[in-house]
Amino acid sequence: MNLRFLTAGESHGPELNIIIEGIPASLEINPEDINADLKRRQGGYGRGGRMKIEKDQVIFTGGMRLGKTIGGPLSVRIINNDYKNWDVAMSPVSQDLSNPEVVEKIQSKYVSRVRPGHADLVGALKYNHEDVRNVLERSSARETTSRVVVGAICKRLLKEFNVSVLSYVIRIGSVSIDLKSLGTNYSELFSKAEQSEVRCPDVKVSELMKEEITKARTLGDTLGGLIHIVASNVPPGLGSYTQWDKRLNGRIAGALMSVHTVKSVEVGLGKMVSEFFGSQVHDQIYIDEKWNNDRLRYKRKTNNAGGIEGGMSNGQPIVCTVATKPIPTLIKPLDSVDIKSKTNTQAHFERSDICVVPAAGVVLEAMLAYVLSNTFLEKFGSDSIEELTDNYNHYMKRCFAR
């Protein structure tokens, strides 16, 4: 069975719900590990007031017993603390519309001025909504909270096989880090980034990024950026070249592009491959003279492919560069229209962030972990951790001997 998940719930509704199917039995899961990633998602310089209201904590309601998975679907809840301020306007059940106070509370949350760059207008057209609140509540990036839960569980699965997924910020607005100075010690870069409010591994650049965000706030504007997402110790052979929809790079790109704020995904050198000769791009292969049947016999001196060749992981770190747009909710709104009055106006402003780039990295980690876990289970079996481990060890032993 393939790994899959569904999420439900609105941004200001009572709660978020997650169903995850396909996690093997006997995987130990500590809710605090998941809560730690949820806290990381809520952090970062440039976040809005909502982060001060919500203290996201997971509540497992199915698929777990005594701290371990039992093979059935996992069901998880996250309570929206802010719902108490929206309990009438966002009530899932009908309200007494003969009560003027109830009507006033509902009308106070009515939205008809759509925001450029958001799902508002097209969503209202697609689902025939008059009140755009029905669109923005589900299209809100609050939904990524649920994805972080899924990703944290997938990271826990990958940890069984020493696979790690991490991220760090390399650009916010016009401020960027010198990529040549970074090196490839990804765990060290991640550790440094976790000490930064903008999740950048360079202290000086972090301060410049914060200044850029402060400037955007002063201007009533928003900022996007670039993020590195890295998976280390990935075994060779995840994904396949046999069909277009099995290719690992396509699956990763699709998952990362599904995150609300993402506009482009690059693997390895990405678009820079168009600037060089093939002899400068492709990672040459050598025999590892220090090989002792304890790792792959073949090695590379570069990783321009970003750990993926022919639609499959090749044993090197998987490295993606993801571009995120400035979020479309601006303190100084853009020109737009009111779909109720059919007039030109300015876009609706909803309490929001100035910059979500640091938090986006956590969500992107989750989506990469999900794809890798899925391909892992496809390759090695998925009923129990014991079966998965046996199959993995047998495969790696065979690869090492080649």
XYZ file of C-alpha atoms in Angstrom:
402
model
C 0.000 0.000 0.000
C 1.254 3.466 -0.888
C 1.536 6.135 1.764
C -1.112 8.834 1.477
C -2.712 11.521 3.575
C -5.747 13.773 3.668
C -6.209 17.001 5.576
C -9.395 18.824 6.563
C -10.341 21.958 8.440
C -10.464 25.700 7.930
C -8.042 28.362 9.090
C -10.429 29.716 11.742
C -12.554 26.594 12.139
C -12.691 24.466 15.308
C -9.740 22.232 14.440
C -7.507 20.689 11.805
C -7.786 16.987 11.022
C -5.248 14.671 9.406
C -5.577 11.078 8.220
C -2.355 9.249 7.272
C -2.593 5.804 5.727
C 0.272 3.400 5.078
C 2.619 3.977 8.017
C 4.056 0.561 8.993
C 3.229 -1.055 12.306
C 5.571 -0.803 15.320
C 6.976 2.656 14.580
C 7.521 4.511 17.855
C 6.170 8.061 17.702
C 6.584 10.685 20.408
C 4.017 13.494 20.012
C 6.577 15.958 21.376
C 8.779 15.355 18.332
C 5.887 16.398 16.112
C 5.084 19.376 18.316
C 8.706 20.484 17.997
C 8.342 20.753 14.213
C 5.012 22.553 14.643
C 6.791 25.078 16.850
C 9.499 25.504 14.203
C 6.791 26.252 11.632
C 5.336 28.967 13.871
C 8.692 30.672 14.366
C 10.702 33.032 12.229
C 11.219 36.771 11.994
C 8.389 38.463 10.124
C 5.482 36.282 11.258
C 2.084 37.740 12.110
C -0.069 37.909 15.238
C -1.754 34.538 14.643
C 1.435 32.798 15.770
C 0.979 34.325 19.236
C -2.507 32.852 19.501
C -1.939 29.292 18.327
C 0.153 26.831 20.320
C -0.158 23.889 17.980
C -0.178 20.479 19.681
C -1.098 17.136 18.133
C -3.788 14.869 19.545
C -3.644 11.288 18.238
C -7.085 9.705 17.990
C -6.399 6.549 15.986
C -3.737 4.222 14.604
C -1.558 4.349 17.731
C -1.409 2.221 20.861
C 1.008 2.698 23.747
C 3.247 4.974 21.717
C 3.534 2.789 18.617
C 1.726 2.582 15.303
C -0.432 -0.507 14.846
C -0.705 -0.554 11.049
C -4.059 1.186 10.643
C -4.627 4.763 9.471
C -3.329 7.423 11.844
C -5.822 10.126 12.778
C -4.634 13.384 14.305
C -6.325 16.565 15.546
C -4.977 20.061 16.145
C -7.199 22.525 17.991
C -7.470 26.061 16.584
C -7.283 28.325 19.631
C -8.452 31.301 17.575
C -11.793 29.599 16.903
C -13.222 31.075 20.089
C -13.091 34.453 18.337
C -14.814 33.051 15.234
C -17.206 30.490 16.713
C -20.324 32.074 15.206
C -19.002 33.179 11.809
C -17.120 29.900 11.281
C -19.594 27.546 12.921
C -19.885 24.255 10.996
C -23.602 24.116 11.882
C -26.392 26.559 11.056
C -26.952 29.625 13.234
C -30.060 31.572 14.251
C -30.240 34.221 11.533
C -33.220 35.876 13.251
C -30.795 37.034 15.943
C -29.257 40.417 14.942
C -26.107 39.743 16.966
C -25.509 36.479 15.123
C -26.047 38.146 11.749
C -23.662 40.957 12.675
C -20.926 38.498 13.654
C -21.307 36.616 10.383
C -21.404 39.789 8.283
C -18.312 41.159 10.027
C -16.308 38.293 8.492
C -17.838 38.623 5.017
C -15.274 39.092 2.239
C -15.970 40.258 -1.302
C -12.786 42.251 -2.074
C -10.497 39.642 -3.586
C -6.706 39.587 -3.191
C -4.404 39.405 -6.239
C -2.096 36.408 -5.993
C -4.459 34.430 -3.765
C -7.126 31.799 -4.463
C -9.917 34.299 -3.704
C -11.282 35.237 -7.141
C -10.793 31.961 -8.977
C -12.028 29.972 -5.980
C -15.210 32.058 -5.822
C -15.796 31.485 -9.531
C -15.045 27.760 -9.361
C -17.209 26.944 -6.330
C -19.847 29.654 -6.946
C -19.290 31.394 -3.610
C -20.619 34.885 -2.913
C -18.727 35.171 0.374
C -15.030 34.726 -0.411
C -14.507 33.749 3.227
C -15.504 30.258 2.038
C -12.444 30.238 -0.225
C -9.756 31.863 1.860
C -10.439 29.764 4.960
C -9.438 26.517 3.247
C -6.873 27.987 0.836
C -5.056 29.605 3.766
C -1.529 28.425 4.534
C -2.877 27.358 7.924
C -3.391 24.047 6.096
C 0.381 23.548 6.052
C 0.198 22.902 9.796
C -1.341 19.552 8.918
C 1.408 18.822 6.412
C 4.061 19.443 9.045
C 2.405 16.751 11.169
C 2.570 14.307 8.259
C 6.169 15.280 7.545
C 7.256 14.871 11.152
C 5.857 11.341 11.195
C 7.606 10.592 7.904
C 10.873 11.988 9.278
C 10.509 9.616 12.200
C 10.140 6.727 9.765
C 13.186 7.816 7.742
C 15.211 8.232 10.923
C 15.038 4.449 11.357
C 17.352 4.286 8.345
C 19.539 7.283 9.192
C 17.914 9.433 6.506
C 17.573 13.091 7.497
C 15.629 15.914 5.854
C 16.536 19.514 6.624
C 16.371 23.042 5.247
C 17.958 26.456 5.523
C 17.284 29.860 3.978
C 19.706 31.270 1.398
C 17.822 34.407 0.278
C 15.152 36.781 1.527
C 14.275 39.587 -0.853
C 17.478 41.098 -2.202
C 19.683 39.699 0.589
C 21.400 36.387 -0.122
C 24.161 34.216 1.260
C 27.324 33.414 -0.724
C 26.605 29.866 -1.878
C 30.279 29.143 -2.549
C 31.026 29.718 1.127
C 28.466 27.195 2.363
C 30.145 23.878 1.625
C 28.278 20.576 1.880
C 28.279 19.845 5.610
C 24.504 19.985 5.651
C 24.001 18.967 9.261
C 26.273 21.810 10.384
C 24.488 24.297 8.117
C 21.160 23.156 9.540
C 22.389 23.488 13.131
C 23.530 27.045 12.465
C 20.283 27.888 10.701
C 18.232 26.687 13.655
C 19.923 29.362 15.791
C 18.796 32.117 13.409
C 15.419 33.892 13.480
C 15.377 33.706 9.682
C 16.861 30.182 9.550
C 19.947 31.328 7.645
C 23.267 29.645 8.569
C 25.270 32.883 8.279
C 24.983 35.222 11.292
C 25.795 38.438 9.415
C 23.513 37.639 6.505
C 20.753 36.756 8.987
C 20.873 40.280 10.407
C 20.699 41.779 6.912
C 17.688 39.593 6.153
C 15.950 40.807 9.296
C 16.610 44.395 8.232
C 15.076 43.602 4.836
C 11.958 42.198 6.509
C 11.687 45.220 8.810
C 11.896 47.479 5.759
C 9.108 45.537 4.054
C 6.929 45.848 7.168
C 7.506 49.611 7.225
C 6.455 49.801 3.578
C 3.367 47.681 4.210
C 4.787 45.049 1.878
C 5.877 41.392 1.922
C 8.945 39.360 0.912
C 9.764 35.961 -0.586
C 13.036 34.114 -0.864
C 15.039 30.981 -1.625
C 15.404 27.847 0.498
C 17.661 24.817 0.272
C 15.944 21.509 1.105
C 18.343 18.593 1.619
C 17.890 14.881 2.272
C 21.022 13.008 3.368
C 21.839 9.273 3.499
C 19.158 8.459 0.927
C 19.718 4.956 -0.489
C 20.169 4.568 -4.244
C 17.209 3.364 -6.270
C 14.212 5.254 -4.878
C 11.903 6.164 -7.737
C 12.135 4.645 -11.211
C 12.871 5.439 -14.845
C 10.213 2.990 -16.083
C 7.236 5.387 -16.137
C 6.954 9.172 -16.119
C 4.960 9.282 -12.899
C 7.473 7.128 -11.016
C 10.414 9.461 -11.571
C 11.615 10.756 -8.210
C 12.488 14.267 -9.383
C 8.980 14.729 -10.778
C 7.358 13.482 -7.597
C 9.517 15.710 -5.414
C 8.928 18.757 -7.606
C 5.174 18.187 -7.562
C 5.076 17.841 -3.785
C 7.202 20.924 -3.163
C 5.278 22.976 -5.732
C 2.041 22.099 -3.924
C 3.079 24.281 -0.971
C 1.109 27.520 -1.124
C 3.934 30.041 -1.440
C 6.205 28.078 -3.823
C 6.766 29.278 -7.405
C 9.724 27.190 -8.578
C 11.711 24.078 -7.653
C 15.228 23.246 -8.831
C 17.144 20.004 -8.293
C 20.934 20.157 -8.018
C 22.308 22.888 -10.275
C 18.775 23.535 -11.501
C 18.494 26.149 -14.228
C 22.252 26.732 -14.114
C 22.768 23.526 -16.144
C 21.707 25.552 -19.182
C 24.831 27.704 -18.870
C 27.540 25.010 -19.057
C 28.899 22.237 -21.261
C 27.853 18.699 -20.419
C 31.416 17.948 -19.380
C 31.059 20.605 -16.687
C 27.653 19.474 -15.445
C 27.562 15.693 -15.108
C 29.017 14.146 -11.964
C 31.878 11.867 -12.956
C 32.114 8.456 -11.280
C 35.159 6.917 -9.622
C 36.053 3.740 -7.770
C 36.335 4.353 -4.028
C 39.817 3.038 -3.222
C 38.938 2.961 0.492
C 35.859 0.806 -0.052
C 35.609 -2.062 2.422
C 32.195 -3.537 1.617
C 30.703 -0.993 4.048
C 29.306 1.465 1.509
C 28.829 1.915 -2.230
C 31.968 1.114 -4.199
C 31.379 4.104 -6.485
C 31.760 7.766 -5.578
C 31.455 11.251 -7.078
C 33.475 14.392 -6.532
C 30.519 16.660 -7.314
C 26.744 16.559 -6.855
C 25.460 18.763 -9.659
C 22.621 16.293 -10.256
C 21.336 16.947 -6.751
C 21.266 13.262 -5.861
C 18.907 12.185 -8.655
C 19.787 10.552 -11.981
C 17.353 8.923 -14.392
C 14.456 9.656 -12.069
C 16.080 7.713 -9.206
C 18.053 8.591 -6.099
C 21.741 7.821 -6.697
C 22.960 7.688 -3.099
C 24.163 11.274 -2.893
C 22.328 13.972 -0.923
C 19.130 15.139 -2.597
C 19.425 18.920 -2.863
C 16.562 21.171 -3.983
C 16.393 24.952 -4.242
C 12.888 26.329 -3.797
C 11.696 29.857 -4.579
C 8.838 31.273 -2.526
C 6.791 34.299 -3.519
C 5.968 37.258 -1.282
C 2.631 36.395 0.317
C -0.343 38.141 -1.348
C -1.933 39.683 1.760
C -0.435 43.175 2.045
C -0.868 45.785 4.776
C -1.069 48.326 1.944
C -3.482 46.441 -0.313
C -3.157 46.174 -4.090
C -5.771 47.326 -6.569
C -8.563 44.809 -6.983
C -12.331 44.452 -7.344
C -15.345 43.911 -5.122
C -17.219 40.962 -6.625
C -20.405 41.899 -4.748
C -20.664 45.570 -5.727
C -18.829 45.024 -9.047
C -16.597 48.037 -8.420
C -12.888 48.735 -8.510
C -11.423 48.927 -5.030
C -8.498 47.684 -2.971
C -7.924 44.114 -1.851
C -9.145 42.774 1.471
C -6.582 42.697 4.286
C -6.547 39.658 6.541
C -4.203 39.537 9.540
C -1.083 38.026 8.066
C 2.712 37.733 7.913
C 5.398 39.873 6.302
C 7.706 36.989 5.437
C 7.069 33.244 5.694
C 10.320 32.039 4.118
C 11.804 30.608 7.367
C 8.568 28.757 8.146
C 8.167 27.578 4.556
C 11.384 25.601 4.920
C 9.785 23.483 7.645
C 6.771 22.754 5.432
C 9.041 21.878 2.507
C 10.979 19.477 4.713
C 7.663 17.795 5.464
C 6.751 17.361 1.818
C 10.170 16.003 0.853
C 10.049 13.590 3.795
C 6.607 12.449 2.647
C 7.760 11.695 -0.907
C 10.885 9.882 0.283
C 8.889 7.840 2.798
C 6.426 6.894 0.085
C 9.139 5.726 -2.311
C 10.909 4.004 0.589
C 7.817 1.948 1.363
C 7.272 1.179 -2.314
C 10.813 -0.135 -2.591
C 11.152 -2.053 0.669
C 7.647 -3.061 1.797
C 5.286 -1.383 4.206
C 3.474 -3.678 6.668
C 5.834 -3.453 9.646
C 9.067 -1.763 10.655
C 10.665 -5.185 11.065
C 9.837 -6.173 7.479
C 10.951 -2.806 6.190
C 14.273 -3.034 8.032
C 15.012 -6.560 6.832
C 14.300 -5.663 3.214
C 16.336 -2.470 3.433
C 19.366 -4.196 4.973
C 19.291 -6.978 2.378
C 19.109 -4.482 -0.486
C 21.905 -2.283 0.846
C 24.144 -5.301 1.420
C 23.627 -6.289 -2.196
C 24.338 -2.752 -3.430
C 27.530 -2.555 -1.363
C 28.788 -5.781 -2.935
C 28.319 -4.619 -6.532
